[in-house]
Amino acid sequence: MSQRSRVIDLYKNLLHLGKDWPKGYNFFRERLHAAFLKNKDEKDAEKIEKLISHGNFVKKEIETLYVLKKYRTLKRRYYDNN
């Protein structure tokens, strides 16, 4: 898979994850777009690989936050201490 297609795939995955963002989809989309535009002229292959790996790390962190939010909601729902 080429670097270009990996970057596009990462962007699409992050955009999809942004649909459940607490501050709203538009806020997330604007910030994501700005982050990708900031590095659009990068030509160094090693630097691009670092950016892709950082993007994958951010994707995993967002997924983890969503799972934690669901866990806390379920815990509150079923184990309320009243």
mmCIF file with all atom_site columns, N, CA, C and O in Angstrom, residues 4-32:
data_model
loop_
_atom_site.group_PDB
_atom_site.id
_atom_site.type_symbol
_atom_site.label_atom_id
_atom_site.label_alt_id
_atom_site.label_comp_id
_atom_site.label_asym_id
_atom_site.label_entity_id
_atom_site.label_seq_id
_atom_site.pdbx_PDB_ins_code
_atom_site.Cartn_x
_atom_site.Cartn_y
_atom_site.Cartn_z
_atom_site.occupancy
_atom_site.B_iso_or_equiv
_atom_site.pdbx_formal_charge
_atom_site.auth_seq_id
_atom_site.auth_comp_id
_atom_site.auth_asym_id
_atom_site.auth_atom_id
_atom_site.pdbx_PDB_model_num
ATOM 1   N N  . ARG A 1 4  ? 0.514   7.420  0.083  1.00 0.00 ? 4  ARG A N  1
ATOM 2   C CA . ARG A 1 4  ? -0.628  8.285  -0.218 1.00 0.00 ? 4  ARG A CA 1
ATOM 3   C C  . ARG A 1 4  ? -1.939  7.597  0.168  1.00 0.00 ? 4  ARG A C  1
ATOM 4   O O  . ARG A 1 4  ? -2.794  8.188  0.821  1.00 0.00 ? 4  ARG A O  1
ATOM 5   N N  . SER A 1 5  ? -2.086  6.350  -0.212 1.00 0.00 ? 5  SER A N  1
ATOM 6   C CA . SER A 1 5  ? -3.330  5.640  0.100  1.00 0.00 ? 5  SER A CA 1
ATOM 7   C C  . SER A 1 5  ? -3.461  5.376  1.602  1.00 0.00 ? 5  SER A C  1
ATOM 8   O O  . SER A 1 5  ? -4.568  5.398  2.138  1.00 0.00 ? 5  SER A O  1
ATOM 9   N N  . ARG A 1 6  ? -2.323  5.177  2.278  1.00 0.00 ? 6  ARG A N  1
ATOM 10  C CA . ARG A 1 6  ? -2.370  4.989  3.733  1.00 0.00 ? 6  ARG A CA 1
ATOM 11  C C  . ARG A 1 6  ? -2.791  6.268  4.440  1.00 0.00 ? 6  ARG A C  1
ATOM 12  O O  . ARG A 1 6  ? -3.542  6.227  5.419  1.00 0.00 ? 6  ARG A O  1
ATOM 13  N N  . VAL A 1 7  ? -2.321  7.408  3.950  1.00 0.00 ? 7  VAL A N  1
ATOM 14  C CA . VAL A 1 7  ? -2.703  8.697  4.538  1.00 0.00 ? 7  VAL A CA 1
ATOM 15  C C  . VAL A 1 7  ? -4.188  8.951  4.316  1.00 0.00 ? 7  VAL A C  1
ATOM 16  O O  . VAL A 1 7  ? -4.906  9.364  5.230  1.00 0.00 ? 7  VAL A O  1
ATOM 17  N N  . ILE A 1 8  ? -4.669  8.686  3.119  1.00 0.00 ? 8  ILE A N  1
ATOM 18  C CA . ILE A 1 8  ? -6.094  8.884  2.820  1.00 0.00 ? 8  ILE A CA 1
ATOM 19  C C  . ILE A 1 8  ? -6.949  7.951  3.674  1.00 0.00 ? 8  ILE A C  1
ATOM 20  O O  . ILE A 1 8  ? -7.983  8.362  4.212  1.00 0.00 ? 8  ILE A O  1
ATOM 21  N N  . ASP A 1 9  ? -6.518  6.708  3.829  1.00 0.00 ? 9  ASP A N  1
ATOM 22  C CA . ASP A 1 9  ? -7.242  5.742  4.661  1.00 0.00 ? 9  ASP A CA 1
ATOM 23  C C  . ASP A 1 9  ? -7.272  6.196  6.125  1.00 0.00 ? 9  ASP A C  1
ATOM 24  O O  . ASP A 1 9  ? -8.312  6.113  6.789  1.00 0.00 ? 9  ASP A O  1
ATOM 25  N N  . LEU A 1 10 ? -6.146  6.687  6.613  1.00 0.00 ? 10 LEU A N  1
ATOM 26  C CA . LEU A 1 10 ? -6.073  7.203  7.982  1.00 0.00 ? 10 LEU A CA 1
ATOM 27  C C  . LEU A 1 10 ? -7.016  8.385  8.160  1.00 0.00 ? 10 LEU A C  1
ATOM 28  O O  . LEU A 1 10 ? -7.747  8.467  9.152  1.00 0.00 ? 10 LEU A O  1
ATOM 29  N N  . TYR A 1 11 ? -7.033  9.289  7.202  1.00 0.00 ? 11 TYR A N  1
ATOM 30  C CA . TYR A 1 11 ? -7.914  10.465 7.259  1.00 0.00 ? 11 TYR A CA 1
ATOM 31  C C  . TYR A 1 11 ? -9.376  10.024 7.313  1.00 0.00 ? 11 TYR A C  1
ATOM 32  O O  . TYR A 1 11 ? -10.156 10.526 8.118  1.00 0.00 ? 11 TYR A O  1
ATOM 33  N N  . LYS A 1 12 ? -9.745  9.087  6.469  1.00 0.00 ? 12 LYS A N  1
ATOM 34  C CA . LYS A 1 12 ? -11.132 8.604  6.444  1.00 0.00 ? 12 LYS A CA 1
ATOM 35  C C  . LYS A 1 12 ? -11.507 7.920  7.754  1.00 0.00 ? 12 LYS A C  1
ATOM 36  O O  . LYS A 1 12 ? -12.614 8.114  8.264  1.00 0.00 ? 12 LYS A O  1
ATOM 37  N N  . ASN A 1 13 ? -10.601 7.123  8.295  1.00 0.00 ? 13 ASN A N  1
ATOM 38  C CA . ASN A 1 13 ? -10.876 6.445  9.568  1.00 0.00 ? 13 ASN A CA 1
ATOM 39  C C  . ASN A 1 13 ? -11.052 7.447  10.708 1.00 0.00 ? 13 ASN A C  1
ATOM 40  O O  . ASN A 1 13 ? -11.969 7.315  11.526 1.00 0.00 ? 13 ASN A O  1
ATOM 41  N N  . LEU A 1 14 ? -10.176 8.434  10.758 1.00 0.00 ? 14 LEU A N  1
ATOM 42  C CA . LEU A 1 14 ? -10.287 9.449  11.804 1.00 0.00 ? 14 LEU A CA 1
ATOM 43  C C  . LEU A 1 14 ? -11.556 10.279 11.626 1.00 0.00 ? 14 LEU A C  1
ATOM 44  O O  . LEU A 1 14 ? -12.224 10.613 12.607 1.00 0.00 ? 14 LEU A O  1
ATOM 45  N N  . LEU A 1 15 ? -11.909 10.574 10.397 1.00 0.00 ? 15 LEU A N  1
ATOM 46  C CA . LEU A 1 15 ? -13.131 11.327 10.127 1.00 0.00 ? 15 LEU A CA 1
ATOM 47  C C  . LEU A 1 15 ? -14.355 10.543 10.589 1.00 0.00 ? 15 LEU A C  1
ATOM 48  O O  . LEU A 1 15 ? -15.283 11.103 11.173 1.00 0.00 ? 15 LEU A O  1
ATOM 49  N N  . HIS A 1 16 ? -14.325 9.244  10.366 1.00 0.00 ? 16 HIS A N  1
ATOM 50  C CA . HIS A 1 16 ? -15.433 8.397  10.825 1.00 0.00 ? 16 HIS A CA 1
ATOM 51  C C  . HIS A 1 16 ? -15.511 8.365  12.357 1.00 0.00 ? 16 HIS A C  1
ATOM 52  O O  . HIS A 1 16 ? -16.599 8.414  12.931 1.00 0.00 ? 16 HIS A O  1
ATOM 53  N N  . LEU A 1 17 ? -14.370 8.304  13.010 1.00 0.00 ? 17 LEU A N  1
ATOM 54  C CA . LEU A 1 17 ? -14.358 8.308  14.474 1.00 0.00 ? 17 LEU A CA 1
ATOM 55  C C  . LEU A 1 17 ? -14.854 9.636  15.038 1.00 0.00 ? 17 LEU A C  1
ATOM 56  O O  . LEU A 1 17 ? -15.386 9.688  16.143 1.00 0.00 ? 17 LEU A O  1
ATOM 57  N N  . GLY A 1 18 ? -14.707 10.692 14.291 1.00 0.00 ? 18 GLY A N  1
ATOM 58  C CA . GLY A 1 18 ? -15.110 12.015 14.751 1.00 0.00 ? 18 GLY A CA 1
ATOM 59  C C  . GLY A 1 18 ? -16.609 12.217 14.831 1.00 0.00 ? 18 GLY A C  1
ATOM 60  O O  . GLY A 1 18 ? -17.080 13.203 15.395 1.00 0.00 ? 18 GLY A O  1
ATOM 61  N N  . LYS A 1 19 ? -17.385 11.286 14.311 1.00 0.00 ? 19 LYS A N  1
ATOM 62  C CA . LYS A 1 19 ? -18.848 11.432 14.340 1.00 0.00 ? 19 LYS A CA 1
ATOM 63  C C  . LYS A 1 19 ? -19.400 11.421 15.754 1.00 0.00 ? 19 LYS A C  1
ATOM 64  O O  . LYS A 1 19 ? -20.458 11.981 16.008 1.00 0.00 ? 19 LYS A O  1
ATOM 65  N N  . ASP A 1 20 ? -18.700 10.786 16.677 1.00 0.00 ? 20 ASP A N  1
ATOM 66  C CA . ASP A 1 20 ? -19.150 10.710 18.067 1.00 0.00 ? 20 ASP A CA 1
ATOM 67  C C  . ASP A 1 20 ? -18.379 11.654 18.985 1.00 0.00 ? 20 ASP A C  1
ATOM 68  O O  . ASP A 1 20 ? -18.436 11.508 20.204 1.00 0.00 ? 20 ASP A O  1
ATOM 69  N N  . TRP A 1 21 ? -17.656 12.586 18.426 1.00 0.00 ? 21 TRP A N  1
ATOM 70  C CA . TRP A 1 21 ? -16.827 13.488 19.233 1.00 0.00 ? 21 TRP A CA 1
ATOM 71  C C  . TRP A 1 21 ? -17.714 14.358 20.126 1.00 0.00 ? 21 TRP A C  1
ATOM 72  O O  . TRP A 1 21 ? -18.739 14.865 19.682 1.00 0.00 ? 21 TRP A O  1
ATOM 73  N N  . PRO A 1 22 ? -17.344 14.524 21.401 1.00 0.00 ? 22 PRO A N  1
ATOM 74  C CA . PRO A 1 22 ? -18.191 15.282 22.336 1.00 0.00 ? 22 PRO A CA 1
ATOM 75  C C  . PRO A 1 22 ? -18.484 16.724 21.917 1.00 0.00 ? 22 PRO A C  1
ATOM 76  O O  . PRO A 1 22 ? -19.578 17.226 22.153 1.00 0.00 ? 22 PRO A O  1
ATOM 77  N N  . LYS A 1 23 ? -17.533 17.412 21.312 1.00 0.00 ? 23 LYS A N  1
ATOM 78  C CA . LYS A 1 23 ? -17.755 18.804 20.914 1.00 0.00 ? 23 LYS A CA 1
ATOM 79  C C  . LYS A 1 23 ? -18.421 18.929 19.554 1.00 0.00 ? 23 LYS A C  1
ATOM 80  O O  . LYS A 1 23 ? -18.632 20.036 19.075 1.00 0.00 ? 23 LYS A O  1
ATOM 81  N N  . GLY A 1 24 ? -18.715 17.827 18.919 1.00 0.00 ? 24 GLY A N  1
ATOM 82  C CA . GLY A 1 24 ? -19.416 17.851 17.639 1.00 0.00 ? 24 GLY A CA 1
ATOM 83  C C  . GLY A 1 24 ? -18.528 17.459 16.476 1.00 0.00 ? 24 GLY A C  1
ATOM 84  O O  . GLY A 1 24 ? -17.307 17.604 16.508 1.00 0.00 ? 24 GLY A O  1
ATOM 85  N N  . TYR A 1 25 ? -19.179 16.986 15.447 1.00 0.00 ? 25 TYR A N  1
ATOM 86  C CA . TYR A 1 25 ? -18.475 16.512 14.255 1.00 0.00 ? 25 TYR A CA 1
ATOM 87  C C  . TYR A 1 25 ? -17.757 17.649 13.526 1.00 0.00 ? 25 TYR A C  1
ATOM 88  O O  . TYR A 1 25 ? -16.623 17.484 13.082 1.00 0.00 ? 25 TYR A O  1
ATOM 89  N N  . ASN A 1 26 ? -18.395 18.796 13.415 1.00 0.00 ? 26 ASN A N  1
ATOM 90  C CA . ASN A 1 26 ? -17.772 19.917 12.682 1.00 0.00 ? 26 ASN A CA 1
ATOM 91  C C  . ASN A 1 26 ? -16.493 20.393 13.361 1.00 0.00 ? 26 ASN A C  1
ATOM 92  O O  . ASN A 1 26 ? -15.507 20.698 12.692 1.00 0.00 ? 26 ASN A O  1
ATOM 93  N N  . PHE A 1 27 ? -16.510 20.456 14.695 1.00 0.00 ? 27 PHE A N  1
ATOM 94  C CA . PHE A 1 27 ? -15.305 20.837 15.437 1.00 0.00 ? 27 PHE A CA 1
ATOM 95  C C  . PHE A 1 27 ? -14.179 19.856 15.146 1.00 0.00 ? 27 PHE A C  1
ATOM 96  O O  . PHE A 1 27 ? -13.048 20.255 14.847 1.00 0.00 ? 27 PHE A O  1
ATOM 97  N N  . PHE A 1 28 ? -14.474 18.563 15.207 1.00 0.00 ? 28 PHE A N  1
ATOM 98  C CA . PHE A 1 28 ? -13.472 17.530 14.976 1.00 0.00 ? 28 PHE A CA 1
ATOM 99  C C  . PHE A 1 28 ? -12.960 17.586 13.536 1.00 0.00 ? 28 PHE A C  1
ATOM 100 O O  . PHE A 1 28 ? -11.760 17.498 13.284 1.00 0.00 ? 28 PHE A O  1
ATOM 101 N N  . ARG A 1 29 ? -13.870 17.730 12.581 1.00 0.00 ? 29 ARG A N  1
ATOM 102 C CA . ARG A 1 29 ? -13.503 17.744 11.166 1.00 0.00 ? 29 ARG A CA 1
ATOM 103 C C  . ARG A 1 29 ? -12.585 18.920 10.841 1.00 0.00 ? 29 ARG A C  1
ATOM 104 O O  . ARG A 1 29 ? -11.597 18.768 10.122 1.00 0.00 ? 29 ARG A O  1
ATOM 105 N N  . GLU A 1 30 ? -12.892 20.090 11.400 1.00 0.00 ? 30 GLU A N  1
ATOM 106 C CA . GLU A 1 30 ? -12.049 21.263 11.146 1.00 0.00 ? 30 GLU A CA 1
ATOM 107 C C  . GLU A 1 30 ? -10.646 21.081 11.707 1.00 0.00 ? 30 GLU A C  1
ATOM 108 O O  . GLU A 1 30 ? -9.648  21.422 11.070 1.00 0.00 ? 30 GLU A O  1
ATOM 109 N N  . ARG A 1 31 ? -10.565 20.549 12.918 1.00 0.00 ? 31 ARG A N  1
ATOM 110 C CA . ARG A 1 31 ? -9.253  20.324 13.539 1.00 0.00 ? 31 ARG A CA 1
ATOM 111 C C  . ARG A 1 31 ? -8.455  19.262 12.778 1.00 0.00 ? 31 ARG A C  1
ATOM 112 O O  . ARG A 1 31 ? -7.244  19.399 12.577 1.00 0.00 ? 31 ARG A O  1
ATOM 113 N N  . LEU A 1 32 ? -9.133  18.195 12.356 1.00 0.00 ? 32 LEU A N  1
ATOM 114 C CA . LEU A 1 32 ? -8.471  17.134 11.605 1.00 0.00 ? 32 LEU A CA 1
ATOM 115 C C  . LEU A 1 32 ? -7.972  17.664 10.266 1.00 0.00 ? 32 LEU A C  1
ATOM 116 O O  . LEU A 1 32 ? -6.827  17.399 9.870  1.00 0.00 ? 32 LEU A O  1
#
